[in-house]
Amino acid sequence: LRNMFLFKAKKMHTHPIQRYLFSAYLEDGEEVLYVCHRHPAVMLKDIVRILVAHGGLSLVLWFFFPQLLIIYGLWSFVGIVRLFFLIQDWYYDVWLLTNMGIIGVEWTGFFDRSSSRVEYPSVEGISYTLKGFWQTMLNFGDVTLAKFGGPSTITLKEAMNPKRMEKYVLMYQEKFMTSKNFQDQEVLKQLLSDLVVEHVKKHGLPDKVDDKP
């Protein structure tokens, strides 16, 4: 029944590739309007660590022991695989803002993914915090969504551009609720119309009342 309240967004802030990659998490008629990622800066320490451990170490050892080139190549390949896994983990840990609600996706491996859904009518409010110099300068922080009932809040840590994310959540929630209220009115009108038609079929039209004295 909730699919009847879907609204059609005039503009989707997503790329077709993004809509394809996250299509498995959507229901019939649902569209991804905005993808909320963590800031890429959260990967910086791990990227540097992998590059030093695999790339830098291989180059240093190759300089002193060039005869072990195959081993260095294999070790570098392991580093590439780790980098790929790290980027995949970052890319698929997101919130998806759709024309139905908010989907939280968590990716912990190629065969280990999970998702949770919050419908727009269940959203009580949204807030964000920026802590420290780097979060303020690079514009990322924790975004918290408050819900009616169940667990009181859910959080996307180190989200990129949290102010824009807050803006889109509130905008899409308003559009959904407006569409829902309109559909509720249309359903009520149709119900009343059906009741009138059924009454006429059973009892016929009322006799004309002559208002003249």
PDB file of C-alpha atoms in Angstrom, residues 14-187:
ATOM      1  CA  THR A  14      22.384  10.706  -8.562  1.00  0.00           C
ATOM      2  CA  HIS A  15      24.243   9.195 -11.497  1.00  0.00           C
ATOM      3  CA  PRO A  16      22.627   6.326 -13.487  1.00  0.00           C
ATOM      4  CA  ILE A  17      25.514   4.070 -12.415  1.00  0.00           C
ATOM      5  CA  GLN A  18      24.707   4.754  -8.757  1.00  0.00           C
ATOM      6  CA  ARG A  19      21.041   3.964  -9.324  1.00  0.00           C
ATOM      7  CA  TYR A  20      22.068   0.676 -10.966  1.00  0.00           C
ATOM      8  CA  LEU A  21      24.550  -0.362  -8.256  1.00  0.00           C
ATOM      9  CA  PHE A  22      22.025   0.176  -5.459  1.00  0.00           C
ATOM     10  CA  SER A  23      18.972  -1.141  -7.322  1.00  0.00           C
ATOM     11  CA  ALA A  24      19.023  -4.407  -5.325  1.00  0.00           C
ATOM     12  CA  TYR A  25      17.965  -2.491  -2.200  1.00  0.00           C
ATOM     13  CA  LEU A  26      14.923  -0.862  -3.806  1.00  0.00           C
ATOM     14  CA  GLU A  27      11.292  -1.900  -3.994  1.00  0.00           C
ATOM     15  CA  ASP A  28       9.089  -1.723  -7.085  1.00  0.00           C
ATOM     16  CA  GLY A  29       8.700   1.867  -8.235  1.00  0.00           C
ATOM     17  CA  GLU A  30      11.300   3.148  -5.793  1.00  0.00           C
ATOM     18  CA  GLU A  31      14.045   5.497  -7.043  1.00  0.00           C
ATOM     19  CA  VAL A  32      17.338   6.609  -5.514  1.00  0.00           C
ATOM     20  CA  LEU A  33      17.304  10.405  -5.328  1.00  0.00           C
ATOM     21  CA  TYR A  34      20.482  11.060  -3.367  1.00  0.00           C
ATOM     22  CA  VAL A  35      23.391   8.950  -2.078  1.00  0.00           C
ATOM     23  CA  CYS A  36      24.944   9.972   1.253  1.00  0.00           C
ATOM     24  CA  HIS A  37      28.571   8.804   1.501  1.00  0.00           C
ATOM     25  CA  ARG A  38      31.117   9.106   4.236  1.00  0.00           C
ATOM     26  CA  HIS A  39      33.842  11.607   3.406  1.00  0.00           C
ATOM     27  CA  PRO A  40      36.758  10.097   1.421  1.00  0.00           C
ATOM     28  CA  ALA A  41      39.142  11.584   3.993  1.00  0.00           C
ATOM     29  CA  VAL A  42      38.176   8.785   6.387  1.00  0.00           C
ATOM     30  CA  MET A  43      40.144   6.392   4.158  1.00  0.00           C
ATOM     31  CA  LEU A  44      43.338   8.476   4.108  1.00  0.00           C
ATOM     32  CA  LYS A  45      45.144   6.785   7.009  1.00  0.00           C
ATOM     33  CA  ASP A  46      44.395   3.289   5.719  1.00  0.00           C
ATOM     34  CA  ILE A  47      45.398   4.230   2.159  1.00  0.00           C
ATOM     35  CA  VAL A  48      48.751   5.609   3.334  1.00  0.00           C
ATOM     36  CA  ARG A  49      49.319   2.557   5.515  1.00  0.00           C
ATOM     37  CA  ILE A  50      48.644   0.159   2.611  1.00  0.00           C
ATOM     38  CA  LEU A  51      50.792   2.134   0.160  1.00  0.00           C
ATOM     39  CA  VAL A  52      53.732   2.203   2.567  1.00  0.00           C
ATOM     40  CA  ALA A  53      53.398  -1.453   3.621  1.00  0.00           C
ATOM     41  CA  HIS A  54      52.977  -2.846   0.113  1.00  0.00           C
ATOM     42  CA  GLY A  55      54.283  -0.302  -2.382  1.00  0.00           C
ATOM     43  CA  GLY A  56      57.050   1.407  -0.412  1.00  0.00           C
ATOM     44  CA  LEU A  57      58.361  -1.759   1.212  1.00  0.00           C
ATOM     45  CA  SER A  58      58.421  -3.596  -2.135  1.00  0.00           C
ATOM     46  CA  LEU A  59      60.403  -0.793  -3.769  1.00  0.00           C
ATOM     47  CA  VAL A  60      62.972  -0.681  -0.949  1.00  0.00           C
ATOM     48  CA  LEU A  61      63.465  -4.448  -0.910  1.00  0.00           C
ATOM     49  CA  TRP A  62      63.616  -4.596  -4.710  1.00  0.00           C
ATOM     50  CA  PHE A  63      66.425  -2.011  -4.630  1.00  0.00           C
ATOM     51  CA  PHE A  64      68.534  -4.262  -2.375  1.00  0.00           C
ATOM     52  CA  PHE A  65      67.306  -7.686  -3.582  1.00  0.00           C
ATOM     53  CA  PRO A  66      66.151  -7.363  -7.223  1.00  0.00           C
ATOM     54  CA  GLN A  67      66.243 -11.138  -7.718  1.00  0.00           C
ATOM     55  CA  LEU A  68      63.056 -11.468  -5.627  1.00  0.00           C
ATOM     56  CA  LEU A  69      60.985  -9.406  -8.068  1.00  0.00           C
ATOM     57  CA  ILE A  70      58.184 -12.002  -8.313  1.00  0.00           C
ATOM     58  CA  ILE A  71      57.662 -11.948  -4.542  1.00  0.00           C
ATOM     59  CA  TYR A  72      57.523  -8.137  -4.539  1.00  0.00           C
ATOM     60  CA  GLY A  73      55.019  -8.235  -7.374  1.00  0.00           C
ATOM     61  CA  LEU A  74      52.765 -10.620  -5.454  1.00  0.00           C
ATOM     62  CA  TRP A  75      53.045  -8.477  -2.327  1.00  0.00           C
ATOM     63  CA  SER A  76      52.140  -5.371  -4.333  1.00  0.00           C
ATOM     64  CA  PHE A  77      49.157  -7.207  -5.809  1.00  0.00           C
ATOM     65  CA  VAL A  78      47.937  -7.997  -2.298  1.00  0.00           C
ATOM     66  CA  GLY A  79      48.140  -4.267  -1.578  1.00  0.00           C
ATOM     67  CA  ILE A  80      46.034  -3.496  -4.652  1.00  0.00           C
ATOM     68  CA  VAL A  81      43.407  -5.994  -3.487  1.00  0.00           C
ATOM     69  CA  ARG A  82      43.359  -4.374  -0.040  1.00  0.00           C
ATOM     70  CA  LEU A  83      42.927  -0.935  -1.614  1.00  0.00           C
ATOM     71  CA  PHE A  84      40.062  -2.218  -3.742  1.00  0.00           C
ATOM     72  CA  PHE A  85      38.367  -3.738  -0.684  1.00  0.00           C
ATOM     73  CA  LEU A  86      38.828  -0.490   1.265  1.00  0.00           C
ATOM     74  CA  ILE A  87      37.235   1.601  -1.488  1.00  0.00           C
ATOM     75  CA  GLN A  88      34.372  -0.883  -1.843  1.00  0.00           C
ATOM     76  CA  ASP A  89      33.764  -0.731   1.894  1.00  0.00           C
ATOM     77  CA  TRP A  90      33.648   3.085   1.759  1.00  0.00           C
ATOM     78  CA  TYR A  91      31.441   3.245  -1.324  1.00  0.00           C
ATOM     79  CA  TYR A  92      28.762   0.831  -0.087  1.00  0.00           C
ATOM     80  CA  ASP A  93      28.502   2.181   3.469  1.00  0.00           C
ATOM     81  CA  VAL A  94      25.860   4.774   2.629  1.00  0.00           C
ATOM     82  CA  TRP A  95      22.414   6.165   3.214  1.00  0.00           C
ATOM     83  CA  LEU A  96      20.138   6.083   0.179  1.00  0.00           C
ATOM     84  CA  LEU A  97      17.469   8.789   0.064  1.00  0.00           C
ATOM     85  CA  THR A  98      14.622   7.512  -2.079  1.00  0.00           C
ATOM     86  CA  ASN A  99      11.111   8.592  -2.960  1.00  0.00           C
ATOM     87  CA  MET A 100       9.873   6.190  -0.263  1.00  0.00           C
ATOM     88  CA  GLY A 101      12.276   6.540   2.643  1.00  0.00           C
ATOM     89  CA  ILE A 102      15.870   6.268   3.826  1.00  0.00           C
ATOM     90  CA  ILE A 103      17.845   3.051   3.351  1.00  0.00           C
ATOM     91  CA  GLY A 104      20.993   2.483   5.398  1.00  0.00           C
ATOM     92  CA  VAL A 105      23.402   0.133   3.622  1.00  0.00           C
ATOM     93  CA  GLU A 106      26.361  -1.513   5.366  1.00  0.00           C
ATOM     94  CA  TRP A 107      28.989  -3.458   3.406  1.00  0.00           C
ATOM     95  CA  THR A 108      31.453  -5.628   5.315  1.00  0.00           C
ATOM     96  CA  GLY A 109      32.520  -8.005   2.527  1.00  0.00           C
ATOM     97  CA  PHE A 110      31.668  -9.304  -0.914  1.00  0.00           C
ATOM     98  CA  PHE A 111      29.239 -11.804   0.610  1.00  0.00           C
ATOM     99  CA  ASP A 112      28.232  -9.855   3.719  1.00  0.00           C
ATOM    100  CA  ARG A 113      25.886  -6.903   3.226  1.00  0.00           C
ATOM    101  CA  SER A 114      22.990  -5.593   5.250  1.00  0.00           C
ATOM    102  CA  SER A 115      20.440  -2.807   4.968  1.00  0.00           C
ATOM    103  CA  SER A 116      17.793  -1.138   7.117  1.00  0.00           C
ATOM    104  CA  ARG A 117      14.922   1.114   6.122  1.00  0.00           C
ATOM    105  CA  VAL A 118      13.263   4.138   7.723  1.00  0.00           C
ATOM    106  CA  GLU A 119      10.033   5.388   6.162  1.00  0.00           C
ATOM    107  CA  TYR A 120       9.570   9.157   5.913  1.00  0.00           C
ATOM    108  CA  PRO A 121       6.488   9.149   8.214  1.00  0.00           C
ATOM    109  CA  SER A 122       8.721   7.599  10.898  1.00  0.00           C
ATOM    110  CA  VAL A 123      11.314  10.385  10.749  1.00  0.00           C
ATOM    111  CA  GLU A 124      10.975  12.691  13.744  1.00  0.00           C
ATOM    112  CA  GLY A 125      13.978  14.900  12.953  1.00  0.00           C
ATOM    113  CA  ILE A 126      17.567  15.053  11.693  1.00  0.00           C
ATOM    114  CA  SER A 127      20.670  16.802  13.010  1.00  0.00           C
ATOM    115  CA  TYR A 128      24.401  16.854  12.406  1.00  0.00           C
ATOM    116  CA  THR A 129      27.591  17.734  14.261  1.00  0.00           C
ATOM    117  CA  LEU A 130      31.024  18.846  13.055  1.00  0.00           C
ATOM    118  CA  LYS A 131      33.820  18.249  15.541  1.00  0.00           C
ATOM    119  CA  GLY A 132      37.362  19.505  15.315  1.00  0.00           C
ATOM    120  CA  PHE A 133      39.431  21.387  12.774  1.00  0.00           C
ATOM    121  CA  TRP A 134      39.474  18.837   9.935  1.00  0.00           C
ATOM    122  CA  GLN A 135      35.753  18.099  10.001  1.00  0.00           C
ATOM    123  CA  THR A 136      35.017  21.814   9.905  1.00  0.00           C
ATOM    124  CA  MET A 137      37.507  22.529   7.108  1.00  0.00           C
ATOM    125  CA  LEU A 138      36.581  19.504   4.966  1.00  0.00           C
ATOM    126  CA  ASN A 139      32.855  19.722   5.753  1.00  0.00           C
ATOM    127  CA  PHE A 140      32.039  16.279   7.147  1.00  0.00           C
ATOM    128  CA  GLY A 141      30.564  15.017  10.379  1.00  0.00           C
ATOM    129  CA  ASP A 142      28.059  12.725  12.076  1.00  0.00           C
ATOM    130  CA  VAL A 143      24.436  12.844  10.898  1.00  0.00           C
ATOM    131  CA  THR A 144      21.789  11.583  13.323  1.00  0.00           C
ATOM    132  CA  LEU A 145      18.244  10.624  12.384  1.00  0.00           C
ATOM    133  CA  ALA A 146      15.610  10.541  15.127  1.00  0.00           C
ATOM    134  CA  LYS A 147      12.699   8.103  14.659  1.00  0.00           C
ATOM    135  CA  PHE A 148       9.253   7.642  16.137  1.00  0.00           C
ATOM    136  CA  GLY A 149       9.204   4.352  18.026  1.00  0.00           C
ATOM    137  CA  GLY A 150      11.860   1.627  18.034  1.00  0.00           C
ATOM    138  CA  PRO A 151      15.510   2.644  18.444  1.00  0.00           C
ATOM    139  CA  SER A 152      15.441   6.382  19.021  1.00  0.00           C
ATOM    140  CA  THR A 153      18.246   7.355  16.600  1.00  0.00           C
ATOM    141  CA  ILE A 154      20.455   6.054  13.806  1.00  0.00           C
ATOM    142  CA  THR A 155      23.735   7.694  12.801  1.00  0.00           C
ATOM    143  CA  LEU A 156      25.899   7.919   9.694  1.00  0.00           C
ATOM    144  CA  LYS A 157      29.354   8.788  10.984  1.00  0.00           C
ATOM    145  CA  GLU A 158      31.745  11.083   9.110  1.00  0.00           C
ATOM    146  CA  ALA A 159      29.137  11.874   6.443  1.00  0.00           C
ATOM    147  CA  MET A 160      30.142  14.106   3.557  1.00  0.00           C
ATOM    148  CA  ASN A 161      28.440  17.525   3.413  1.00  0.00           C
ATOM    149  CA  PRO A 162      26.015  16.894   6.305  1.00  0.00           C
ATOM    150  CA  LYS A 163      24.162  20.185   5.848  1.00  0.00           C
ATOM    151  CA  ARG A 164      23.170  19.236   2.286  1.00  0.00           C
ATOM    152  CA  MET A 165      22.204  15.776   3.493  1.00  0.00           C
ATOM    153  CA  GLU A 166      19.922  17.287   6.158  1.00  0.00           C
ATOM    154  CA  LYS A 167      18.365  19.566   3.536  1.00  0.00           C
ATOM    155  CA  TYR A 168      17.548  16.679   1.185  1.00  0.00           C
ATOM    156  CA  VAL A 169      16.113  14.445   3.923  1.00  0.00           C
ATOM    157  CA  LEU A 170      13.709  17.178   5.027  1.00  0.00           C
ATOM    158  CA  MET A 171      12.837  18.107   1.437  1.00  0.00           C
ATOM    159  CA  TYR A 172      12.049  14.543   0.376  1.00  0.00           C
ATOM    160  CA  GLN A 173      10.125  13.898   3.588  1.00  0.00           C
ATOM    161  CA  GLU A 174       7.959  16.953   2.912  1.00  0.00           C
ATOM    162  CA  LYS A 175       7.316  15.857  -0.681  1.00  0.00           C
ATOM    163  CA  PHE A 176       6.398  12.347   0.453  1.00  0.00           C
ATOM    164  CA  MET A 177       3.990  13.578   3.123  1.00  0.00           C
ATOM    165  CA  THR A 178       2.385  16.044   0.691  1.00  0.00           C
ATOM    166  CA  SER A 179       1.906  13.233  -1.836  1.00  0.00           C
ATOM    167  CA  LYS A 180       0.517  10.952   0.880  1.00  0.00           C
ATOM    168  CA  ASN A 181      -1.993  13.569   2.062  1.00  0.00           C
ATOM    169  CA  PHE A 182      -3.117  14.178  -1.511  1.00  0.00           C
ATOM    170  CA  GLN A 183      -3.548  10.462  -2.127  1.00  0.00           C
ATOM    171  CA  ASP A 184      -5.472  10.105   1.138  1.00  0.00           C
ATOM    172  CA  GLN A 185      -7.883  12.789  -0.037  1.00  0.00           C
ATOM    173  CA  GLU A 186      -8.292  11.103  -3.407  1.00  0.00           C
ATOM    174  CA  VAL A 187      -8.959   7.743  -1.758  1.00  0.00           C
TER     175      VAL A 187
END
